[in-house]
Amino acid sequence: MTQSVVVQVGQCGNQVGCRFWDLALREHAAVNKKGIYDEALSSFFRNIDTRSGDDGPDIYKGKICSLKARALLIDMEEGVVNEILQGPLRDVFDSKQLITDVSGSGNNWAVGHKLYGCQYRENIVEKLRKTAEHCDCLQCFFIIHSMGGGTGSGLGTFVLNLLEDEFPEVYRFVTAVYPSGEDDVITSPYNSVLAMKELNEHADCVLPIENESLFDIVNKIHQMINSGKLGSIVKQNSLVTSSASSAKTVQEKPFDAMNNIVANLLLNLTSSARFEGSLNMDLNEISMNLVPFPRLHYLVSSLTPLYTLADVNVPSRRLDQMFSDAFSRDHQLIQADPKHSLYLACALLVRGNVQVSDLRRNIERLKPSLHFVSWNQEGWKTGLCSVPPVGHSHSLLALANNTCVKPTFIELKDRFMKLYKKKAHLHHYLHIDGMEQSCFSEAISSLSDLIEEYNELDATKGGPRTDPSRLKIAV
Amino acid sequence: MSIVTVQLGQCGNQIGREVFNAICSDVHGMHGLCSKKENESYHDACKERFFSEEEAEVPVARAVLIDMEPKVISQTLSIAARSGCWRYDDRSHFSQKQGSGNNWANGYSVHGPRHREVIMNLVQTEAEKCDRLGGFFTIMSMAGGTGSGLGAFVTQCLRDAFPTSFILNHVIWPYGTGEVIVQNYNSVLTLSHLYQSSDALLVHENDVIHKICAQLMNIKQISFRDVNQVIAHQLGSVFQPTYTAGSGSHYSRNPLGDLMETLVPHPEFKMLGLRNIPQMPENSLAYSTFSWPGLIKHLRQMLIANAKMEEGIDWQVRPPRLDSSTPPSHSTNKPLHFNTSIANLVILRGKDTHSVDLGSFQDPSLYTSWLNPQDAFNAWKTPRAFNKYEKSASLVSNSQFLLKPLDSVVGKAWNMFASKAYIHQYTKFGIEEEDFLDSFTALEQVISSYTSL
């Protein structure tokens, strides 16, 4: 069994990360009734004997004593991390896992990447090494950050670079939250494009997320609950937006519901690696199957169902509805419509009481309406995990390598160019040690190249299919 | 003689467990329909073949379990132990932590060499437990990374370490519409490598077994467990003890050797298909009766028309007419759908097998002209019924059964290769484009050979 480490950087990264740990504990509590520290738990948690203080030795087997998250919390201002440490999760982290500063990065990628990067490099490397040492077999780093700010975007991508240098064999999965058009941070296009270059070059897989999509999903759920359809009662803890504490004594913070969706994404992504199933899908398989060319590693994700109704019966129609929903535009976690774009590859990870025949039936049903690239007409990767998420009897995570990410990137490029042409705000960046004009031009050219690659693929869509001729054997 | 089973990867281990389950439940079942003496003979032969005797405990399967991640093996070991009628040897398994990531190159070039010694030691230990080693039976899928890549490597090692033993690879052909996106690459690399070290490849296609589950077994929500159980039943029907022509009044002791001798006369032709009839849900068994002529007629037509199961057979397909004026080689006026055989083996189990007329299988028009029809066809029989079926017949065939699937897999893989998609994932671990080309060439050769039968 392998371990994964979560590196949460910046305000967004830490808030999402916090939700992740909350839900991970809830998920394991639901599955692990006997309180034994098992392999599934060890993938994200250490078990420490705290009788000798907080720095006790790891316990590898037996009863759970004190669980500590395999995480690194980085933020250049203290507010968010302090709040986490005073909240219900304070015992899951310890002071050695934190790196904080006081003044923040001022929404400036250069400050995060060049200034703080340089300053904290050794500290970060040391803490990463420590975390890695506690892992028997470290398989993957999950990095969570936003693209539009300064710390998450700048320092987050600095850490990404670092991980490639120090741990080249370990996979790097990045969950990146992209800014929306109405983002109130004026320089977010600069920060995002500068960060994109790093993601292009150093990440194994990127799961882009857009706040607008999360917001729409949250609204959809509220509508569903409030519409009070005849007799349909939604199980509260099954909402993809719900927090672990079912007793709503404390007012939920505004982004909690949205962040819970992302947290669920990560939980579902790793479920087959942690729990058993009839067709396992590990993290290295995701990278292997969904990344046909090294730079095209952006995966559009969707989670279904968003909630479960209280009736237990699962007719297969509802199962089929779950599959259909996974391909609809309003379930995607970015503003994109994969159905009308070109698929390079698609992965379906199913959890719960679903069998291979259900999977096959739905793939057969949905295939005709989807466009796959000519050299990968049957490009499906499937996984079956027996353990469903809390509150559901089954669920589906769809990951698509699809050209529908292109509009997001093109928009980003346009917003960048609007500012860059006028050289607006550039001086804030250029006066940082190590930043030059070339950083900007290289970044935008990297993004343009990426868009061009997607364009070339799109050009093949719907064209006549001529299969390459086979080798001829002399008889 | 004993067979050592090597279970590789998730698929190999899940199937292996069902195979031993099926064998055990057959042996302990009350439906032998034969004399007590016969039953005991069968029981002993089966025991010797598949299990080693540990003092006064449940029999221990002669198997080595290999996987590059631990979950499946631990599940397999515990399910077997809980069955109460057989188990695995607790030391006879090897697993790692990370899996092979569906990457053939990772299984073959990284895990293989790294763990070669440990794995071969386990195999050696099992082999030494046998009084006489009858050969190796490996179970693997082609689509993933461990079963396929590490499986190909282990087969090579087996060949090197045991040059005179028989090696039969049981290979699972994945569903046509994806379980794994790079499955066609993995399949091409696996088949081409196995062809060099293995004696024969016995193939089961997931799509076919799935149809059997849906249409014959009437299972509504088909799980991999259901699929694996059908596969296990079919394998059991081949490898449980039988009398061969040469074994006289004893159960034959060399199943793998006999199989190779009858079915693989030429090293270019190693692909074996398997058909078994009848297949039906257990609760219908009591209400059905079959006649041997009916079963044999269906089985023969399944062979000729390349039908996957006993429903939906195309009865229009007929063997070509061999006039005396047609030269014995390449008759060009063969009907297009006709499935030409090199050699066939029919296995009959149950009531009245001694009186069954198998003349229709000896028809020379079914075969190529290389072997005498008497040599091209063989039959194994036993009066002892198998797994609650009063009568059952299996066909193991070296014919054009697998030509279409093979061609399809190679075609898709070539299509993907032409665009160089995913190649970087393989070169990362040392499998280069030339290696791919070699594999493609080897398989095109096999396709060409089978086509021109």
PDB file of N, CA, C and O in Angstrom, chain A residues 1 136-137 139 272-273 275 277-278 280 284-285 287-289 291-293 355-358 360 364 375-376 378 381-382 465 468-470, chain B residues 10 14 69-71 75 97-98 101-103 175 177 179-182 221-223 407 411-412 414-416 419 421-422 424-425 444-445:
ATOM      1  N   MET A   1       0.861  -1.187   0.000  1.00  0.00           N
ATOM      2  CA  MET A   1       0.000   0.000   0.000  1.00  0.00           C
ATOM      3  C   MET A   1       0.891   1.227   0.000  1.00  0.00           C
ATOM      4  O   MET A   1       1.909   1.261   0.678  1.00  0.00           O
ATOM      5  N   ASP A 136       6.405   4.626   4.074  1.00  0.00           N
ATOM      6  CA  ASP A 136       6.997   3.369   3.680  1.00  0.00           C
ATOM      7  C   ASP A 136       7.268   3.361   2.186  1.00  0.00           C
ATOM      8  O   ASP A 136       8.306   2.953   1.721  1.00  0.00           O
ATOM      9  N   CYS A 137       6.266   3.807   1.432  1.00  0.00           N
ATOM     10  CA  CYS A 137       6.375   3.811  -0.021  1.00  0.00           C
ATOM     11  C   CYS A 137       5.567   5.004  -0.533  1.00  0.00           C
ATOM     12  O   CYS A 137       4.375   4.906  -0.732  1.00  0.00           O
ATOM     13  N   GLN A 139       3.983   7.439  -2.939  1.00  0.00           N
ATOM     14  CA  GLN A 139       3.660   7.335  -4.353  1.00  0.00           C
ATOM     15  C   GLN A 139       3.351   8.678  -4.990  1.00  0.00           C
ATOM     16  O   GLN A 139       3.640   8.897  -6.159  1.00  0.00           O
ATOM     17  N   SER A 272      -9.765   3.977  -4.961  1.00  0.00           N
ATOM     18  CA  SER A 272      -9.407   2.636  -5.411  1.00  0.00           C
ATOM     19  C   SER A 272      -8.018   2.245  -4.946  1.00  0.00           C
ATOM     20  O   SER A 272      -7.681   1.067  -4.862  1.00  0.00           O
ATOM     21  N   ALA A 273      -7.197   3.256  -4.650  1.00  0.00           N
ATOM     22  CA  ALA A 273      -5.865   2.927  -4.152  1.00  0.00           C
ATOM     23  C   ALA A 273      -5.944   2.525  -2.686  1.00  0.00           C
ATOM     24  O   ALA A 273      -5.099   1.783  -2.186  1.00  0.00           O
ATOM     25  N   PHE A 275      -9.014   1.396  -0.960  1.00  0.00           N
ATOM     26  CA  PHE A 275      -9.946   0.310  -0.649  1.00  0.00           C
ATOM     27  C   PHE A 275      -9.948  -0.746  -1.740  1.00  0.00           C
ATOM     28  O   PHE A 275      -9.518  -0.498  -2.854  1.00  0.00           O
ATOM     29  N   GLY A 277     -11.444  -3.624  -4.467  1.00  0.00           N
ATOM     30  CA  GLY A 277     -12.477  -3.614  -5.494  1.00  0.00           C
ATOM     31  C   GLY A 277     -12.172  -4.695  -6.504  1.00  0.00           C
ATOM     32  O   GLY A 277     -11.108  -5.298  -6.454  1.00  0.00           O
ATOM     33  N   SER A 278     -13.107  -4.925  -7.452  1.00  0.00           N
ATOM     34  CA  SER A 278     -12.860  -6.008  -8.404  1.00  0.00           C
ATOM     35  C   SER A 278     -11.991  -5.554  -9.570  1.00  0.00           C
ATOM     36  O   SER A 278     -11.479  -6.376 -10.315  1.00  0.00           O
ATOM     37  N   ASN A 280      -9.093  -2.671  -9.636  1.00  0.00           N
ATOM     38  CA  ASN A 280      -8.445  -1.549  -8.977  1.00  0.00           C
ATOM     39  C   ASN A 280      -7.883  -0.534  -9.951  1.00  0.00           C
ATOM     40  O   ASN A 280      -7.440  -0.876 -11.042  1.00  0.00           O
ATOM     41  N   ASN A 284      -0.936   5.722 -10.260  1.00  0.00           N
ATOM     42  CA  ASN A 284      -0.003   5.671 -11.387  1.00  0.00           C
ATOM     43  C   ASN A 284      -0.708   5.220 -12.662  1.00  0.00           C
ATOM     44  O   ASN A 284      -0.283   5.544 -13.769  1.00  0.00           O
ATOM     45  N   GLU A 285      -1.832   4.486 -12.500  1.00  0.00           N
ATOM     46  CA  GLU A 285      -2.593   4.075 -13.684  1.00  0.00           C
ATOM     47  C   GLU A 285      -3.315   5.269 -14.290  1.00  0.00           C
ATOM     48  O   GLU A 285      -3.507   5.342 -15.497  1.00  0.00           O
ATOM     49  N   SER A 287      -2.282   8.372 -14.347  1.00  0.00           N
ATOM     50  CA  SER A 287      -1.309   9.100 -15.136  1.00  0.00           C
ATOM     51  C   SER A 287      -0.970   8.344 -16.421  1.00  0.00           C
ATOM     52  O   SER A 287      -0.878   8.928 -17.499  1.00  0.00           O
ATOM     53  N   MET A 288      -0.807   7.044 -16.323  1.00  0.00           N
ATOM     54  CA  MET A 288      -0.422   6.239 -17.485  1.00  0.00           C
ATOM     55  C   MET A 288      -1.465   6.285 -18.580  1.00  0.00           C
ATOM     56  O   MET A 288      -1.160   6.409 -19.756  1.00  0.00           O
ATOM     57  N   ASN A 289      -2.728   6.162 -18.201  1.00  0.00           N
ATOM     58  CA  ASN A 289      -3.786   6.022 -19.195  1.00  0.00           C
ATOM     59  C   ASN A 289      -4.329   7.337 -19.719  1.00  0.00           C
ATOM     60  O   ASN A 289      -4.854   7.397 -20.817  1.00  0.00           O
ATOM     61  N   VAL A 291      -2.649  10.382 -19.978  1.00  0.00           N
ATOM     62  CA  VAL A 291      -1.698  11.370 -20.491  1.00  0.00           C
ATOM     63  C   VAL A 291      -0.987  10.812 -21.716  1.00  0.00           C
ATOM     64  O   VAL A 291       0.100  10.251 -21.610  1.00  0.00           O
ATOM     65  N   PRO A 292      -1.588  10.965 -22.910  1.00  0.00           N
ATOM     66  CA  PRO A 292      -0.959  10.382 -24.098  1.00  0.00           C
ATOM     67  C   PRO A 292       0.294  11.124 -24.543  1.00  0.00           C
ATOM     68  O   PRO A 292       1.169  10.541 -25.166  1.00  0.00           O
ATOM     69  N   PHE A 293       0.360  12.417 -24.276  1.00  0.00           N
ATOM     70  CA  PHE A 293       1.559  13.181 -24.605  1.00  0.00           C
ATOM     71  C   PHE A 293       1.903  14.010 -23.383  1.00  0.00           C
ATOM     72  O   PHE A 293       1.019  14.560 -22.744  1.00  0.00           O
ATOM     73  N   GLN A 355     -21.524  -3.126 -10.827  1.00  0.00           N
ATOM     74  CA  GLN A 355     -20.749  -4.229 -11.383  1.00  0.00           C
ATOM     75  C   GLN A 355     -20.293  -3.917 -12.796  1.00  0.00           C
ATOM     76  O   GLN A 355     -20.734  -2.955 -13.410  1.00  0.00           O
ATOM     77  N   VAL A 356     -19.466  -4.821 -13.318  1.00  0.00           N
ATOM     78  CA  VAL A 356     -18.869  -4.552 -14.623  1.00  0.00           C
ATOM     79  C   VAL A 356     -19.937  -4.470 -15.716  1.00  0.00           C
ATOM     80  O   VAL A 356     -19.786  -3.714 -16.681  1.00  0.00           O
ATOM     81  N   SER A 357     -21.041  -5.207 -15.563  1.00  0.00           N
ATOM     82  CA  SER A 357     -22.065  -5.147 -16.602  1.00  0.00           C
ATOM     83  C   SER A 357     -22.725  -3.775 -16.652  1.00  0.00           C
ATOM     84  O   SER A 357     -23.075  -3.283 -17.729  1.00  0.00           O
ATOM     85  N   ASP A 358     -22.916  -3.136 -15.482  1.00  0.00           N
ATOM     86  CA  ASP A 358     -23.494  -1.781 -15.471  1.00  0.00           C
ATOM     87  C   ASP A 358     -22.563  -0.825 -16.207  1.00  0.00           C
ATOM     88  O   ASP A 358     -22.995   0.023 -16.988  1.00  0.00           O
ATOM     89  N   ARG A 360     -20.306  -1.555 -18.511  1.00  0.00           N
ATOM     90  CA  ARG A 360     -20.274  -1.836 -19.939  1.00  0.00           C
ATOM     91  C   ARG A 360     -21.508  -1.274 -20.624  1.00  0.00           C
ATOM     92  O   ARG A 360     -21.423  -0.659 -21.679  1.00  0.00           O
ATOM     93  N   GLU A 364     -21.438   1.585 -23.564  1.00  0.00           N
ATOM     94  CA  GLU A 364     -22.017   1.319 -24.881  1.00  0.00           C
ATOM     95  C   GLU A 364     -23.062   2.377 -25.214  1.00  0.00           C
ATOM     96  O   GLU A 364     -23.163   2.834 -26.347  1.00  0.00           O
ATOM     97  N   TRP A 375      -7.099   7.986 -33.015  1.00  0.00           N
ATOM     98  CA  TRP A 375      -6.234   6.877 -32.627  1.00  0.00           C
ATOM     99  C   TRP A 375      -6.598   6.302 -31.266  1.00  0.00           C
ATOM    100  O   TRP A 375      -5.891   5.474 -30.711  1.00  0.00           O
ATOM    101  N   ASN A 376      -7.708   6.721 -30.725  1.00  0.00           N
ATOM    102  CA  ASN A 376      -8.105   6.182 -29.430  1.00  0.00           C
ATOM    103  C   ASN A 376      -9.613   6.076 -29.354  1.00  0.00           C
ATOM    104  O   ASN A 376     -10.252   6.653 -28.495  1.00  0.00           O
ATOM    105  N   GLU A 378     -11.572   3.711 -28.586  1.00  0.00           N
ATOM    106  CA  GLU A 378     -12.149   3.079 -27.400  1.00  0.00           C
ATOM    107  C   GLU A 378     -11.345   3.457 -26.181  1.00  0.00           C
ATOM    108  O   GLU A 378     -11.001   2.614 -25.371  1.00  0.00           O
ATOM    109  N   LYS A 381     -10.766   4.092 -19.550  1.00  0.00           N
ATOM    110  CA  LYS A 381     -10.077   3.422 -18.446  1.00  0.00           C
ATOM    111  C   LYS A 381     -11.112   3.287 -17.341  1.00  0.00           C
ATOM    112  O   LYS A 381     -11.781   4.268 -17.006  1.00  0.00           O
ATOM    113  N   THR A 382     -11.276   2.091 -16.816  1.00  0.00           N
ATOM    114  CA  THR A 382     -12.338   1.932 -15.819  1.00  0.00           C
ATOM    115  C   THR A 382     -11.814   1.342 -14.527  1.00  0.00           C
ATOM    116  O   THR A 382     -10.863   0.579 -14.521  1.00  0.00           O
ATOM    117  N   ARG A 465     -11.597   9.323 -41.531  1.00  0.00           N
ATOM    118  CA  ARG A 465     -10.660   8.471 -40.813  1.00  0.00           C
ATOM    119  C   ARG A 465      -9.906   7.592 -41.785  1.00  0.00           C
ATOM    120  O   ARG A 465     -10.509   6.712 -42.398  1.00  0.00           O
ATOM    121  N   PRO A 468      -3.795   4.102 -40.634  1.00  0.00           N
ATOM    122  CA  PRO A 468      -2.498   3.894 -41.259  1.00  0.00           C
ATOM    123  C   PRO A 468      -2.390   2.450 -41.729  1.00  0.00           C
ATOM    124  O   PRO A 468      -2.944   1.546 -41.115  1.00  0.00           O
ATOM    125  N   SER A 469      -1.682   2.239 -42.839  1.00  0.00           N
ATOM    126  CA  SER A 469      -1.650   0.873 -43.366  1.00  0.00           C
ATOM    127  C   SER A 469      -0.747  -0.004 -42.525  1.00  0.00           C
ATOM    128  O   SER A 469       0.276   0.438 -42.000  1.00  0.00           O
ATOM    129  N   ARG A 470      -1.132  -1.259 -42.411  1.00  0.00           N
ATOM    130  CA  ARG A 470      -0.428  -2.197 -41.550  1.00  0.00           C
ATOM    131  C   ARG A 470       0.847  -2.684 -42.204  1.00  0.00           C
ATOM    132  O   ARG A 470       1.029  -2.563 -43.411  1.00  0.00           O
TER     133      ARG A 470
ATOM    134  N   GLN B  10      -3.820  -8.720 -10.732  1.00  0.00           N
ATOM    135  CA  GLN B  10      -5.149  -8.797 -10.118  1.00  0.00           C
ATOM    136  C   GLN B  10      -5.999  -9.866 -10.776  1.00  0.00           C
ATOM    137  O   GLN B  10      -6.586 -10.707 -10.109  1.00  0.00           O
ATOM    138  N   GLN B  14      -7.404 -13.328  -9.092  1.00  0.00           N
ATOM    139  CA  GLN B  14      -8.843 -13.488  -8.901  1.00  0.00           C
ATOM    140  C   GLN B  14      -9.343 -14.740  -9.619  1.00  0.00           C
ATOM    141  O   GLN B  14     -10.161 -15.483  -9.081  1.00  0.00           O
ATOM    142  N   GLU B  69       1.018  -5.136  -6.086  1.00  0.00           N
ATOM    143  CA  GLU B  69       0.423  -4.382  -4.984  1.00  0.00           C
ATOM    144  C   GLU B  69      -0.325  -5.382  -4.124  1.00  0.00           C
ATOM    145  O   GLU B  69      -0.713  -6.440  -4.600  1.00  0.00           O
ATOM    146  N   PRO B  70      -0.482  -5.059  -2.853  1.00  0.00           N
ATOM    147  CA  PRO B  70      -0.854  -6.119  -1.897  1.00  0.00           C
ATOM    148  C   PRO B  70      -2.330  -6.448  -1.766  1.00  0.00           C
ATOM    149  O   PRO B  70      -2.668  -7.518  -1.285  1.00  0.00           O
ATOM    150  N   LYS B  71      -3.239  -5.542  -2.183  1.00  0.00           N
ATOM    151  CA  LYS B  71      -4.641  -5.756  -1.791  1.00  0.00           C
ATOM    152  C   LYS B  71      -5.239  -7.065  -2.291  1.00  0.00           C
ATOM    153  O   LYS B  71      -5.929  -7.767  -1.563  1.00  0.00           O
ATOM    154  N   GLN B  75      -6.592 -10.410  -0.176  1.00  0.00           N
ATOM    155  CA  GLN B  75      -7.997 -10.806  -0.289  1.00  0.00           C
ATOM    156  C   GLN B  75      -8.106 -12.262  -0.736  1.00  0.00           C
ATOM    157  O   GLN B  75      -8.884 -13.044  -0.203  1.00  0.00           O
ATOM    158  N   LYS B  97       4.397  -2.802  -3.296  1.00  0.00           N
ATOM    159  CA  LYS B  97       3.454  -1.793  -2.826  1.00  0.00           C
ATOM    160  C   LYS B  97       2.782  -1.004  -3.930  1.00  0.00           C
ATOM    161  O   LYS B  97       1.630  -0.637  -3.822  1.00  0.00           O
ATOM    162  N   GLN B  98       3.535  -0.726  -5.003  1.00  0.00           N
ATOM    163  CA  GLN B  98       3.043   0.327  -5.903  1.00  0.00           C
ATOM    164  C   GLN B  98       2.259  -0.128  -7.112  1.00  0.00           C
ATOM    165  O   GLN B  98       1.717   0.684  -7.813  1.00  0.00           O
ATOM    166  N   GLY B 101       1.037   0.183 -12.585  1.00  0.00           N
ATOM    167  CA  GLY B 101       0.451   1.321 -13.271  1.00  0.00           C
ATOM    168  C   GLY B 101      -0.008   1.037 -14.685  1.00  0.00           C
ATOM    169  O   GLY B 101       0.029   1.925 -15.528  1.00  0.00           O
ATOM    170  N   ASN B 102      -0.459  -0.195 -14.960  1.00  0.00           N
ATOM    171  CA  ASN B 102      -0.899  -0.553 -16.316  1.00  0.00           C
ATOM    172  C   ASN B 102       0.190  -0.367 -17.345  1.00  0.00           C
ATOM    173  O   ASN B 102      -0.093  -0.183 -18.532  1.00  0.00           O
ATOM    174  N   ASN B 103       1.431  -0.360 -16.883  1.00  0.00           N
ATOM    175  CA  ASN B 103       2.516  -0.080 -17.802  1.00  0.00           C
ATOM    176  C   ASN B 103       3.323  -1.351 -18.044  1.00  0.00           C
ATOM    177  O   ASN B 103       4.038  -1.817 -17.159  1.00  0.00           O
ATOM    178  N   TYR B 175     -12.034  -6.690 -22.496  1.00  0.00           N
ATOM    179  CA  TYR B 175     -13.193  -6.217 -23.242  1.00  0.00           C
ATOM    180  C   TYR B 175     -12.736  -5.304 -24.373  1.00  0.00           C
ATOM    181  O   TYR B 175     -11.834  -4.498 -24.199  1.00  0.00           O
ATOM    182  N   THR B 177     -14.221  -2.686 -25.718  1.00  0.00           N
ATOM    183  CA  THR B 177     -14.273  -1.280 -25.332  1.00  0.00           C
ATOM    184  C   THR B 177     -13.752  -1.158 -23.932  1.00  0.00           C
ATOM    185  O   THR B 177     -14.448  -1.325 -22.963  1.00  0.00           O
ATOM    186  N   GLU B 179     -10.960  -1.534 -20.843  1.00  0.00           N
ATOM    187  CA  GLU B 179     -10.830  -1.536 -19.403  1.00  0.00           C
ATOM    188  C   GLU B 179      -9.648  -0.630 -19.106  1.00  0.00           C
ATOM    189  O   GLU B 179      -9.576   0.012 -18.080  1.00  0.00           O
ATOM    190  N   VAL B 180      -8.717  -0.648 -20.032  1.00  0.00           N
ATOM    191  CA  VAL B 180      -7.478   0.105 -19.870  1.00  0.00           C
ATOM    192  C   VAL B 180      -7.204   0.726 -21.235  1.00  0.00           C
ATOM    193  O   VAL B 180      -7.350   0.075 -22.252  1.00  0.00           O
ATOM    194  N   ILE B 181      -6.823   1.984 -21.251  1.00  0.00           N
ATOM    195  CA  ILE B 181      -6.677   2.653 -22.538  1.00  0.00           C
ATOM    196  C   ILE B 181      -5.504   2.114 -23.335  1.00  0.00           C
ATOM    197  O   ILE B 181      -5.561   2.006 -24.554  1.00  0.00           O
ATOM    198  N   VAL B 182      -4.438   1.761 -22.652  1.00  0.00           N
ATOM    199  CA  VAL B 182      -3.269   1.276 -23.381  1.00  0.00           C
ATOM    200  C   VAL B 182      -3.292  -0.246 -23.501  1.00  0.00           C
ATOM    201  O   VAL B 182      -2.255  -0.873 -23.715  1.00  0.00           O
ATOM    202  N   GLN B 221     -27.037  -8.662 -13.135  1.00  0.00           N
ATOM    203  CA  GLN B 221     -25.978  -7.679 -12.894  1.00  0.00           C
ATOM    204  C   GLN B 221     -24.663  -8.445 -12.822  1.00  0.00           C
ATOM    205  O   GLN B 221     -24.319  -8.995 -11.791  1.00  0.00           O
ATOM    206  N   ILE B 222     -23.976  -8.509 -13.943  1.00  0.00           N
ATOM    207  CA  ILE B 222     -22.811  -9.380 -14.043  1.00  0.00           C
ATOM    208  C   ILE B 222     -21.612  -8.731 -13.376  1.00  0.00           C
ATOM    209  O   ILE B 222     -21.253  -7.596 -13.682  1.00  0.00           O
ATOM    210  N   SER B 223     -21.005  -9.452 -12.475  1.00  0.00           N
ATOM    211  CA  SER B 223     -19.814  -8.936 -11.816  1.00  0.00           C
ATOM    212  C   SER B 223     -18.602  -9.698 -12.338  1.00  0.00           C
ATOM    213  O   SER B 223     -18.735 -10.737 -12.977  1.00  0.00           O
ATOM    214  N   ASP B 407      -6.301  -9.899 -34.897  1.00  0.00           N
ATOM    215  CA  ASP B 407      -6.169  -8.885 -35.929  1.00  0.00           C
ATOM    216  C   ASP B 407      -6.699  -7.544 -35.439  1.00  0.00           C
ATOM    217  O   ASP B 407      -6.098  -6.491 -35.673  1.00  0.00           O
ATOM    218  N   GLY B 411      -4.524  -4.202 -35.011  1.00  0.00           N
ATOM    219  CA  GLY B 411      -4.945  -3.038 -35.787  1.00  0.00           C
ATOM    220  C   GLY B 411      -5.080  -1.798 -34.926  1.00  0.00           C
ATOM    221  O   GLY B 411      -4.581  -0.721 -35.251  1.00  0.00           O
ATOM    222  N   LYS B 412      -5.766  -1.951 -33.780  1.00  0.00           N
ATOM    223  CA  LYS B 412      -5.976  -0.788 -32.917  1.00  0.00           C
ATOM    224  C   LYS B 412      -4.651  -0.287 -32.344  1.00  0.00           C
ATOM    225  O   LYS B 412      -4.405   0.920 -32.240  1.00  0.00           O
ATOM    226  N   TRP B 414      -1.739  -0.565 -33.657  1.00  0.00           N
ATOM    227  CA  TRP B 414      -0.955   0.049 -34.726  1.00  0.00           C
ATOM    228  C   TRP B 414      -1.452   1.463 -34.985  1.00  0.00           C
ATOM    229  O   TRP B 414      -0.674   2.404 -35.187  1.00  0.00           O
ATOM    230  N   ASN B 415      -2.765   1.611 -34.976  1.00  0.00           N
ATOM    231  CA  ASN B 415      -3.397   2.901 -35.172  1.00  0.00           C
ATOM    232  C   ASN B 415      -2.908   3.910 -34.140  1.00  0.00           C
ATOM    233  O   ASN B 415      -2.555   5.048 -34.442  1.00  0.00           O
ATOM    234  N   MET B 416      -2.854   3.458 -32.892  1.00  0.00           N
ATOM    235  CA  MET B 416      -2.399   4.340 -31.823  1.00  0.00           C
ATOM    236  C   MET B 416      -0.900   4.605 -31.948  1.00  0.00           C
ATOM    237  O   MET B 416      -0.420   5.709 -31.732  1.00  0.00           O
ATOM    238  N   SER B 419       0.343   7.408 -34.211  1.00  0.00           N
ATOM    239  CA  SER B 419       0.293   8.775 -33.718  1.00  0.00           C
ATOM    240  C   SER B 419       1.241   8.967 -32.536  1.00  0.00           C
ATOM    241  O   SER B 419       1.306  10.038 -31.944  1.00  0.00           O
ATOM    242  N   ALA B 421       1.047   8.123 -29.612  1.00  0.00           N
ATOM    243  CA  ALA B 421       0.420   8.416 -28.314  1.00  0.00           C
ATOM    244  C   ALA B 421       0.893   7.428 -27.259  1.00  0.00           C
ATOM    245  O   ALA B 421       0.994   6.249 -27.509  1.00  0.00           O
ATOM    246  N   TYR B 422       1.133   7.916 -26.067  1.00  0.00           N
ATOM    247  CA  TYR B 422       1.523   7.136 -24.887  1.00  0.00           C
ATOM    248  C   TYR B 422       2.917   6.504 -24.971  1.00  0.00           C
ATOM    249  O   TYR B 422       3.340   5.865 -24.020  1.00  0.00           O
ATOM    250  N   HIS B 424       5.737   7.766 -24.755  1.00  0.00           N
ATOM    251  CA  HIS B 424       6.691   8.280 -23.771  1.00  0.00           C
ATOM    252  C   HIS B 424       6.578   7.537 -22.443  1.00  0.00           C
ATOM    253  O   HIS B 424       7.551   7.429 -21.697  1.00  0.00           O
ATOM    254  N   GLN B 425       5.393   6.994 -22.163  1.00  0.00           N
ATOM    255  CA  GLN B 425       5.219   6.265 -20.903  1.00  0.00           C
ATOM    256  C   GLN B 425       6.019   4.970 -20.909  1.00  0.00           C
ATOM    257  O   GLN B 425       6.417   4.457 -19.870  1.00  0.00           O
ATOM    258  N   GLU B 444       2.141  -9.777 -36.776  1.00  0.00           N
ATOM    259  CA  GLU B 444       1.638  -9.801 -38.154  1.00  0.00           C
ATOM    260  C   GLU B 444       1.980 -11.138 -38.797  1.00  0.00           C
ATOM    261  O   GLU B 444       1.210 -11.690 -39.583  1.00  0.00           O
ATOM    262  N   GLN B 445       3.134 -11.663 -38.424  1.00  0.00           N
ATOM    263  CA  GLN B 445       3.548 -12.964 -38.926  1.00  0.00           C
ATOM    264  C   GLN B 445       2.570 -14.050 -38.485  1.00  0.00           C
ATOM    265  O   GLN B 445       2.154 -14.892 -39.272  1.00  0.00           O
TER     266      GLN B 445
END
